[in-house]
Tab-separated table of C-alpha atoms in Angstrom:
chain	number	residue	atom	x	y	z
T	182	MET	CA	126.832	118.881	128.347
T	183	SER	CA	129.008	118.343	125.272
T	184	GLY	CA	127.769	119.048	121.754
T	185	ALA	CA	127.796	115.323	120.970
T	186	ASN	CA	125.703	114.622	124.072
T	187	PHE	CA	123.221	117.281	123.032
T	188	ILE	CA	122.898	115.835	119.517
T	189	LEU	CA	122.569	112.368	121.023
T	190	LEU	CA	119.616	113.652	123.029
T	191	ILE	CA	118.115	115.090	119.846
T	192	ASN	CA	118.586	111.744	118.101
T	193	LEU	CA	116.963	109.928	121.000
T	194	SER	CA	113.935	112.254	120.894
T	195	ALA	CA	113.720	112.141	117.098
T	196	ALA	CA	113.831	108.338	117.089
T	197	GLY	CA	110.926	108.266	119.536
T	198	LEU	CA	108.876	110.720	117.487
T	199	LEU	CA	109.574	108.846	114.251
T	200	ALA	CA	108.672	105.507	115.823
T	201	ALA	CA	105.381	107.075	116.957
T	202	ALA	CA	104.774	108.506	113.472
T	203	PHE	CA	105.280	105.128	111.783
T	204	MET	CA	103.060	103.440	114.369
T	205	ALA	CA	100.368	106.031	113.618
T	206	VAL	CA	100.546	105.095	109.927
T	207	ALA	CA	100.369	101.407	110.875
T	208	PHE	CA	97.339	101.964	113.132
T	209	HIS	CA	95.610	103.913	110.348
T	210	ASP	CA	95.664	100.739	108.261
T	211	ALA	CA	96.304	97.376	109.907
T	212	GLY	CA	97.707	96.139	106.582
T	213	ARG	CA	100.603	98.612	106.682
T	214	VAL	CA	103.257	96.010	107.480
T	215	PRO	CA	106.101	98.271	106.224
T	216	ALA	CA	105.167	100.952	108.754
T	217	ARG	CA	105.296	98.439	111.603
T	218	TRP	CA	108.776	97.302	110.634
T	219	LEU	CA	109.972	100.893	110.266
T	220	ALA	CA	108.531	101.736	113.681
T	221	SER	CA	110.414	98.740	115.112
T	222	GLY	CA	113.615	100.031	113.553
T	223	TYR	CA	113.279	103.420	115.224
T	224	LEU	CA	112.343	101.819	118.550
T	225	LEU	CA	115.638	99.935	118.322
T	226	GLY	CA	117.216	103.291	117.524
T	227	ILE	CA	115.966	104.589	120.875
T	228	ALA	CA	117.620	101.627	122.595
T	229	TYR	CA	120.869	102.286	120.704
T	230	PHE	CA	121.013	105.947	121.727
T	231	ALA	CA	120.179	105.019	125.327
T	232	ILE	CA	123.106	102.540	125.368
T	233	GLU	CA	125.393	105.220	123.895
T	234	PHE	CA	124.473	107.484	126.807
T	235	SER	CA	125.235	104.735	129.298
T	236	ILE	CA	128.738	103.895	128.035
T	237	PRO	CA	130.582	106.440	130.248
T	238	ALA	CA	129.131	104.674	133.321
T	239	PHE	CA	130.966	101.396	132.559
T	240	ALA	CA	134.540	100.785	133.666
T	241	ASP	CA	134.877	98.091	130.998
T	242	ALA	CA	132.891	99.342	127.975
T	243	ARG	CA	133.409	96.292	125.745
T	244	PHE	CA	129.953	94.838	126.418
T	245	PRO	CA	127.901	98.072	125.963
T	246	VAL	CA	129.902	99.030	122.855
T	247	VAL	CA	129.288	95.645	121.200
T	248	THR	CA	125.650	95.703	122.327
T	249	ALA	CA	125.162	99.194	120.887
T	250	PHE	CA	126.668	98.026	117.602
T	251	ALA	CA	124.367	94.965	117.398
T	252	VAL	CA	121.273	96.958	118.345
T	253	PHE	CA	121.921	99.650	115.737
T	254	LEU	CA	122.674	97.046	113.070
T	255	GLY	CA	119.421	95.339	114.061
T	256	ALA	CA	117.654	98.682	113.596
T	257	THR	CA	118.982	98.906	110.038
T	258	MET	CA	117.746	95.351	109.426
T	259	ALA	CA	114.248	96.278	110.618
T	260	PHE	CA	114.384	99.329	108.332
T	261	ASN	CA	115.382	97.075	105.423
T	262	ALA	CA	112.531	94.684	106.233
T	263	GLY	CA	110.117	97.622	106.070
T	264	LEU	CA	111.569	98.664	102.716
T	265	ALA	CA	111.273	95.118	101.394
T	266	ARG	CA	107.611	94.919	102.435
T	267	LYS	CA	106.933	98.314	100.881
T	268	TYR	CA	108.579	97.516	97.550
T	269	GLY	CA	107.332	93.944	97.208
T	270	VAL	CA	110.715	92.266	97.674
T	271	ALA	CA	111.344	89.241	99.884
T	272	PRO	CA	113.309	90.443	102.961
T	273	PRO	CA	116.801	88.852	102.858
T	274	TRP	CA	116.495	87.582	106.428
T	275	SER	CA	119.013	84.738	106.284
T	276	PRO	CA	121.913	86.826	104.885
T	277	MET	CA	121.106	89.761	107.180
T	278	LEU	CA	120.907	87.616	110.338
T	279	PHE	CA	124.137	85.824	109.459
T	280	PHE	CA	125.760	89.195	108.768
T	281	LEU	CA	124.550	90.524	112.142
T	282	PHE	CA	125.952	87.489	113.990
T	283	ALA	CA	129.289	87.492	112.153
T	284	THR	CA	129.953	91.226	112.384
T	285	THR	CA	128.997	91.337	116.079
T	286	ILE	CA	131.655	88.686	116.767
T	287	VAL	CA	134.167	90.679	114.692
T	288	VAL	CA	133.378	93.897	116.577
T	289	TYR	CA	133.781	92.037	119.881
T	290	CYS	CA	137.185	90.701	118.793
T	291	VAL	CA	138.564	94.004	117.462
T	292	GLN	CA	138.048	95.609	120.859
T	293	ASP	CA	141.503	94.194	121.649
T	294	LEU	CA	143.086	96.230	118.833
T	295	PRO	CA	144.457	99.720	119.542
T	296	ARG	CA	141.532	102.100	119.866
T	297	GLN	CA	142.678	104.366	117.036
T	298	SER	CA	143.308	101.412	114.716
T	299	LEU	CA	141.757	101.934	111.286
T	300	ALA	CA	140.798	98.237	111.146
T	301	ARG	CA	138.884	98.576	114.417
T	302	MET	CA	136.997	101.635	113.186
T	303	MET	CA	136.197	100.042	109.857
T	304	ALA	CA	134.937	96.860	111.545
T	305	TYR	CA	132.469	99.040	113.441
T	306	GLN	CA	131.297	101.312	110.605
T	307	LEU	CA	131.446	99.246	107.400
T	308	PRO	CA	128.615	96.867	108.433
T	309	TYR	CA	126.288	99.883	108.662
T	310	ALA	CA	127.370	100.945	105.181
T	311	VAL	CA	126.689	97.441	103.869
T	312	MET	CA	123.159	97.469	105.316
T	313	GLN	CA	122.455	100.830	103.660
T	314	PHE	CA	123.544	99.428	100.311
T	315	VAL	CA	121.350	96.364	100.934
T	316	ALA	CA	118.459	98.799	101.402
T	317	LEU	CA	119.413	100.493	98.128
T	318	ALA	CA	119.445	97.111	96.370
T	319	ILE	CA	115.988	96.315	97.768
T	320	VAL	CA	114.479	99.464	96.280
T	321	TRP	CA	116.430	99.037	93.032
T	322	SER	CA	115.203	95.450	92.567
T	323	SER	CA	111.538	96.336	93.095
T	324	ARG	CA	109.200	95.581	90.217
T	325	GLN	CA	106.988	98.472	91.246
T	326	ARG	CA	107.070	101.656	89.236
T	327	LEU	CA	109.511	104.019	90.976
T	328	ALA	CA	108.464	107.662	91.209
T	329	GLY	CA	110.482	110.750	92.102
T	330	LEU	CA	110.375	110.180	95.873
T	331	ASP	CA	111.540	106.591	95.454
T	332	ARG	CA	114.531	107.707	93.397
T	333	ILE	CA	115.408	110.380	95.948
T	334	LEU	CA	115.265	107.671	98.633
T	335	MET	CA	117.740	105.592	96.626
T	336	ALA	CA	120.099	108.563	96.345
T	337	VAL	CA	119.933	109.262	100.100
T	338	LEU	CA	120.539	105.579	100.891
T	339	ALA	CA	123.632	105.632	98.677
T	340	LEU	CA	124.922	108.808	100.383
T	341	SER	CA	124.160	107.349	103.812
T	342	GLY	CA	126.128	104.217	102.985
T	343	MET	CA	129.064	106.325	101.830
T	344	GLN	CA	129.030	108.442	104.988
T	345	PHE	CA	129.220	105.316	107.147
T	346	ALA	CA	132.120	104.019	105.033
T	347	SER	CA	133.905	107.372	105.340
T	348	LYS	CA	133.603	107.694	109.133
T	349	PRO	CA	136.869	105.867	109.953
T	350	PHE	CA	138.725	108.355	107.759
T	351	ILE	CA	136.803	111.282	109.259
T	352	ALA	CA	137.770	110.005	112.710
T	353	HIS	CA	141.459	109.912	111.770
T	354	ALA	CA	141.241	113.397	110.262
T	355	LEU	CA	139.689	114.736	113.491
T	356	GLY	CA	142.182	113.103	115.824
T	357	GLY	CA	140.397	109.854	116.608
T	358	TRP	CA	137.263	108.931	118.477
T	359	GLY	CA	138.419	109.480	121.998
T	360	ALA	CA	141.116	107.886	124.103
T	361	ASP	CA	138.589	105.395	125.499
T	362	PRO	CA	134.850	104.641	125.110
T	363	GLN	CA	134.076	106.938	128.013
T	364	ALA	CA	135.796	109.854	126.239
T	365	TYR	CA	134.055	109.218	122.913
T	366	LEU	CA	131.185	111.674	123.518
T	367	GLN	CA	133.679	114.456	124.292
T	368	SER	CA	135.545	114.058	120.981
T	369	ASN	CA	135.168	116.204	117.886
T	370	TYR	CA	134.523	113.046	115.894
T	371	ALA	CA	131.515	112.179	118.063
T	372	LEU	CA	130.004	115.587	117.283
T	373	VAL	CA	130.482	115.081	113.534
T	374	SER	CA	129.355	111.438	113.622
T	375	GLN	CA	126.200	112.163	115.606
T	376	SER	CA	125.406	115.136	113.356
T	377	LEU	CA	125.740	113.033	110.207
T	378	GLY	CA	123.579	110.353	111.816
T	379	THR	CA	120.917	112.943	112.591
T	380	ILE	CA	120.905	114.343	109.057
T	381	PHE	CA	120.699	111.010	107.262
T	382	GLY	CA	118.446	109.350	109.829
T	383	LEU	CA	115.901	112.168	109.592
T	384	ALA	CA	116.179	112.353	105.805
T	385	LEU	CA	115.505	108.623	105.400
T	386	ALA	CA	112.675	108.644	107.937
T	387	LEU	CA	110.951	111.676	106.431
T	388	LEU	CA	111.273	110.242	102.942
T	389	MET	CA	109.737	106.949	104.055
T	390	LEU	CA	106.939	108.796	105.847
T	391	ALA	CA	106.266	110.822	102.697
T	392	ILE	CA	106.251	107.654	100.565
T	393	LEU	CA	103.893	105.824	102.926
T	394	VAL	CA	101.549	108.821	103.160
T	395	ARG	CA	101.658	109.106	99.362
T	396	ASP	CA	100.604	105.471	99.090
T	397	VAL	CA	97.814	105.934	101.656
T	398	LEU	CA	96.463	108.954	99.759
T	399	ALA	CA	96.696	107.112	96.435
T	400	GLU	CA	94.794	104.185	97.925
T	401	VAL	CA	92.099	106.474	99.358
T	402	THR	CA	91.792	108.247	96.007
T	403	SER	CA	91.587	104.932	94.169
T	404	LYS	CA	88.842	103.697	96.488
T	405	SER	CA	86.861	106.913	96.032
T	406	GLU	CA	87.132	106.614	92.242
T	407	THR	CA	86.414	102.889	91.940
T	408	ASP	CA	83.022	101.272	91.612
T	409	THR	CA	82.935	98.554	94.271
T	410	LEU	CA	81.052	95.916	92.281
T	411	SER	CA	82.762	96.155	88.900
T	412	ARG	CA	86.148	97.425	90.158
T	413	LEU	CA	86.119	99.844	87.239
T	414	LEU	CA	86.132	103.631	87.531
T	415	ASN	CA	82.866	105.201	88.679
T	416	ARG	CA	81.167	107.799	86.470
T	417	GLY	CA	82.877	110.862	87.962
T	418	ALA	CA	86.340	109.336	87.828
T	419	PHE	CA	85.762	108.007	84.314
T	420	THR	CA	84.735	111.452	83.073
T	421	ARG	CA	87.838	113.064	84.584
T	422	ARG	CA	90.170	110.422	83.163
T	423	ALA	CA	88.434	110.577	79.782
T	424	GLU	CA	88.940	114.345	79.655
T	425	GLN	CA	92.639	113.885	80.401
T	426	ALA	CA	92.928	111.178	77.738
T	427	VAL	CA	91.206	113.387	75.163
T	428	LEU	CA	93.454	116.355	75.954
T	429	GLY	CA	96.554	114.173	75.698
T	430	ALA	CA	95.496	112.595	72.407
T	431	THR	CA	94.550	115.996	70.973
T	432	ARG	CA	97.984	117.407	71.828
T	433	GLN	CA	99.634	114.394	70.178
T	434	GLY	CA	97.379	114.597	67.136
T	435	VAL	CA	96.100	111.027	67.426
T	436	PRO	CA	92.474	109.851	67.169
T	437	VAL	CA	90.287	109.066	70.177
T	438	ALA	CA	87.254	106.790	70.188
T	439	LEU	CA	84.623	106.032	72.791
T	440	VAL	CA	82.665	102.799	73.231
T	441	ILE	CA	79.534	102.748	75.392
T	442	ALA	CA	77.934	99.416	76.265
T	443	ASP	CA	74.633	98.547	77.933
T	444	LEU	CA	73.676	95.086	79.179
T	445	ASP	CA	70.549	93.809	77.417
T	446	HIS	CA	67.392	92.937	79.400
T	447	PHE	CA	69.240	93.442	82.678
T	448	LYS	CA	66.053	94.078	84.652
T	449	ALA	CA	64.697	90.747	83.469
T	450	ILE	CA	67.849	89.019	84.749
T	451	ASN	CA	67.366	90.571	88.189
T	452	ASP	CA	63.653	89.714	88.209
T	453	SER	CA	64.135	86.124	87.048
T	454	PHE	CA	67.296	85.076	88.852
T	455	GLY	CA	67.769	87.618	91.654
T	456	HIS	CA	70.036	90.582	92.236
T	457	ALA	CA	72.968	88.373	93.212
T	458	SER	CA	72.926	86.875	89.718
T	459	GLY	CA	72.635	90.351	88.243
T	460	ASP	CA	75.724	91.392	90.194
T	461	LEU	CA	77.593	88.404	88.777
T	462	VAL	CA	76.655	89.505	85.259
T	463	ILE	CA	78.052	92.970	85.951
T	464	GLU	CA	81.243	91.529	87.458
T	465	THR	CA	81.691	89.198	84.475
T	466	PHE	CA	81.244	91.949	81.893
T	467	ALA	CA	83.552	94.290	83.827
T	468	GLY	CA	86.206	91.564	83.989
T	469	LEU	CA	85.927	91.096	80.240
T	470	LEU	CA	86.444	94.831	79.713
T	471	ARG	CA	89.516	94.851	81.959
T	472	GLU	CA	91.030	91.944	80.025
T	473	ALA	CA	90.290	93.526	76.637
T	474	ALA	CA	91.511	97.022	77.569
T	475	ALA	CA	95.112	98.040	77.004
T	476	GLY	CA	97.108	99.929	79.599
T	477	HIS	CA	96.318	103.368	78.140
T	478	HIS	CA	92.574	102.682	77.800
T	479	VAL	CA	90.164	104.062	80.408
T	480	ALA	CA	87.167	101.920	81.392
T	481	GLY	CA	84.354	102.750	83.774
T	482	ARG	CA	80.896	101.805	84.960
T	483	ILE	CA	78.872	104.945	84.252
T	484	GLY	CA	75.424	103.639	85.215
T	485	GLY	CA	73.637	100.646	86.689
T	486	GLU	CA	74.287	98.371	83.715
T	487	GLU	CA	76.043	100.867	81.454
T	488	PHE	CA	79.785	100.883	80.787
T	489	ALA	CA	82.154	103.072	78.801
T	490	ILE	CA	85.724	102.793	77.593
T	491	ILE	CA	87.786	105.563	76.031
T	492	LEU	CA	90.360	104.421	73.471
T	493	PRO	CA	93.166	106.962	72.845
T	494	GLY	CA	95.064	106.375	69.623
T	495	THR	CA	92.167	104.394	68.147
T	496	ASN	CA	90.103	105.420	65.140
T	497	LEU	CA	86.453	104.600	64.466
T	498	ALA	CA	87.099	101.397	62.530
T	499	ALA	CA	89.416	99.946	65.187
T	500	ALA	CA	87.011	100.960	67.963
T	501	ARG	CA	84.183	99.154	66.172
T	502	LEU	CA	86.338	96.025	65.944
T	503	PHE	CA	87.024	96.321	69.689
T	504	ALA	CA	83.295	96.590	70.400
T	505	GLU	CA	82.427	93.680	68.109
T	506	GLY	CA	85.047	91.474	69.737
T	507	THR	CA	83.799	92.322	73.239
T	508	ARG	CA	80.160	91.779	72.216
T	509	SER	CA	80.926	88.401	70.665
T	510	ALA	CA	83.015	87.233	73.633
T	511	PHE	CA	80.398	88.281	76.195
T	512	SER	CA	77.500	86.627	74.379
T	513	ALA	CA	79.382	83.303	74.388
T	514	LEU	CA	80.402	83.518	78.042
T	515	PRO	CA	78.614	81.360	80.650
T	516	ILE	CA	77.628	83.250	83.803
T	517	ASP	CA	77.828	81.654	87.237
T	518	GLY	CA	74.412	81.544	88.883
T	519	LEU	CA	72.483	81.423	85.601
T	520	PRO	CA	71.194	78.274	83.863
T	521	ALA	CA	73.837	76.568	81.727
T	522	ASP	CA	71.978	77.392	78.519
T	523	SER	CA	71.503	81.078	79.436
T	524	ARG	CA	73.627	83.686	77.758
T	525	CYS	CA	73.740	87.439	78.351
T	526	THR	CA	74.279	90.030	75.655
T	527	ALA	CA	75.162	93.697	75.433
T	528	SER	CA	74.581	96.505	72.941
T	529	PHE	CA	77.325	98.938	71.919
T	530	GLY	CA	77.575	102.475	70.601
T	531	VAL	CA	80.840	103.764	69.107
T	532	ALA	CA	81.947	107.296	68.262
T	533	GLU	CA	85.218	108.977	67.293
T	534	LEU	CA	86.199	112.420	68.575
T	535	HIS	CA	85.852	115.257	66.054
T	536	ALA	CA	87.736	118.525	66.038
T	537	SER	CA	86.306	121.135	68.450
T	538	GLU	CA	84.391	118.388	70.308
T	539	ASP	CA	84.687	117.771	74.029
T	540	VAL	CA	84.084	114.628	76.079
T	541	ALA	CA	80.426	115.524	76.683
T	542	ASP	CA	79.808	115.786	72.915
T	543	LEU	CA	81.622	112.507	72.304
T	544	MET	CA	79.596	110.704	74.991
T	545	ARG	CA	76.337	112.124	73.627
T	546	ARG	CA	77.042	110.807	70.110
T	547	ALA	CA	78.191	107.405	71.398
T	548	ASP	CA	75.023	107.263	73.494
T	549	GLU	CA	72.907	108.006	70.412
T	550	ALA	CA	74.646	105.141	68.591
T	551	LEU	CA	73.893	102.896	71.578
T	552	TYR	CA	70.177	103.726	71.344
T	553	GLN	CA	70.312	102.794	67.669
T	554	ALA	CA	71.787	99.421	68.669
T	555	LYS	CA	68.991	98.923	71.203
T	556	ASN	CA	66.358	99.814	68.618
T	557	ALA	CA	67.963	97.463	66.103
T	558	GLY	CA	67.236	94.463	68.308
T	559	ARG	CA	70.129	94.606	70.818
T	560	ASP	CA	73.287	92.427	70.874
T	561	CYS	CA	74.842	94.528	68.131
T	562	VAL	CA	77.196	97.445	67.525
T	563	ARG	CA	76.232	100.783	65.973
T	564	VAL	CA	78.560	103.596	64.997
T	565	ALA	CA	77.810	107.304	65.325
T	566	PRO	CA	77.651	108.718	61.784
T	567	VAL	CA	80.662	110.731	60.681
T	568	GLU	CA	78.981	112.357	57.691
T	569	ALA	CA	76.279	114.114	59.676
T	570	ARG	CA	78.777	115.796	61.940
T	571	LEU	CA	81.111	116.759	59.129
T	572	SER	CA	78.293	118.078	56.941
T	573	GLY	CA	77.011	120.137	59.865
T	574	GLU	CA	80.433	121.685	60.355
T	575	ALA	CA	80.762	122.319	56.640
T	576	GLU	CA	77.337	123.990	56.547
T	577	ALA	CA	78.204	126.191	59.539
T	578	SER	CA	81.465	127.150	57.868
T	579	SER	CA	79.656	127.963	54.605
T	580	ASN	CA	77.059	130.129	56.341
T	581	SER	CA	79.789	132.092	58.063
T	582	LEU	CA	80.985	133.319	54.644
T	583	PHE	CA	77.764	135.292	54.028
C-alpha cells in the first residue's frame, strides 16, 4: 500500500470519528444545529475518501473524479453552514449552490485538458480555497464576541485556503499528480496533498469541537448560575461575581456601591392574588433591573423577594440616584395579573465599599440600610452611614497609637 493510500485510510477513519463526535454533540442538545451540519460535512468527507479509493478501478475516471470534486466541495459547504449557524450569520446558500454547480461543470470540462496543465489543477483546487475563505468571512462577519479559539479558527481557515490555492504549484514542483487518475495515489504529490488535508482537516475539526464544547459548558454554567424565575444571577453566582467586581474596582482605584432591594408586602400579594401573580411581580422587577443595569453591573436575586446589584465605578451618591430611579419606576409600573389600580413597591438599601472591606461587609451594611428603609415605612431608599464607619476606623487607628 502506498503512503498516499495509507493516509487516505487515515482520513477516511478520521472523518468517520469526527462525524460521530459532532453527532454526539448534536444529540447532547437537540438545538445544536451547527453540530448537525458539521457532522453532515464529515459524512460527506467519508464519501469523498471512499470515491478517491475507487478511482483506480475505473477505466475512464472522468465521472468519479468530477463526483469526488463535487462531494468534497459539498462537504465544505456543509461545514460553512455549520459555521454560519454557530456564529449567527445567514448561510450564503444561493451563492454556494451556484458556485458548486458552476465549478463542477468547469471541472468536468477541464478533464479534456492535458493532465499536468496548471489550468486543470487550479480549476480543481481553487474552488476549495474559495470555500475556505467564505468560511473565514462567515466567522469574521459574526456579531458575536470572538474569543481566542475563534481567532485561531480564523487563522487556520486562512492557512487552509492558502494551502488549497498552493497545491497546483506544489504538484508542479513534485513532478505532477500522476500520469492518469489511476496513478494519482502512487505520486509524491498525492502523499503531500493527503497529508496537508489530514493536518488542516483535523485542525479545523478539533477547533470546532473545542468551540462547541466551550459553548456547551458556558451554557451549563450559565444555567447553574441563573435564577429560573427572574433570569438574574442566583445568590451564589451573584456573590462570586460581586467579589470579582470588587477586586477589579479596587485594583483600578474606582468606587464600588451595592444596592439591595426588597419587595414590599410580598407575602400579602401572594395571599391576596396567588403565587402566579407573585411570580409576575418578581419577573417584572427583575426585568426593570436588567433594563436599568449597565453592562458592567452585576444583578442577582439573593432571596425570595430580595435583589442586589453591584455597581463598579459608582459612588454612594450615584448609587442612591440609581436606587431612587428604580424605586420610582417600579412603583408606577402596572403588573399583569393584579387589579389595574394596584401598584407594587420596593425598599432599597445602599452602601459604598470602604477600604479594607470585603463583599460580606458591604452586603451587611447595605442590608442594615434596607432595614432602615423598611422601618421608615417602605417604598423608600436609605443609605448606609459613611461617618460611622469612618469614625470607627479613625478610633481604631487612634487607639493603636497607645
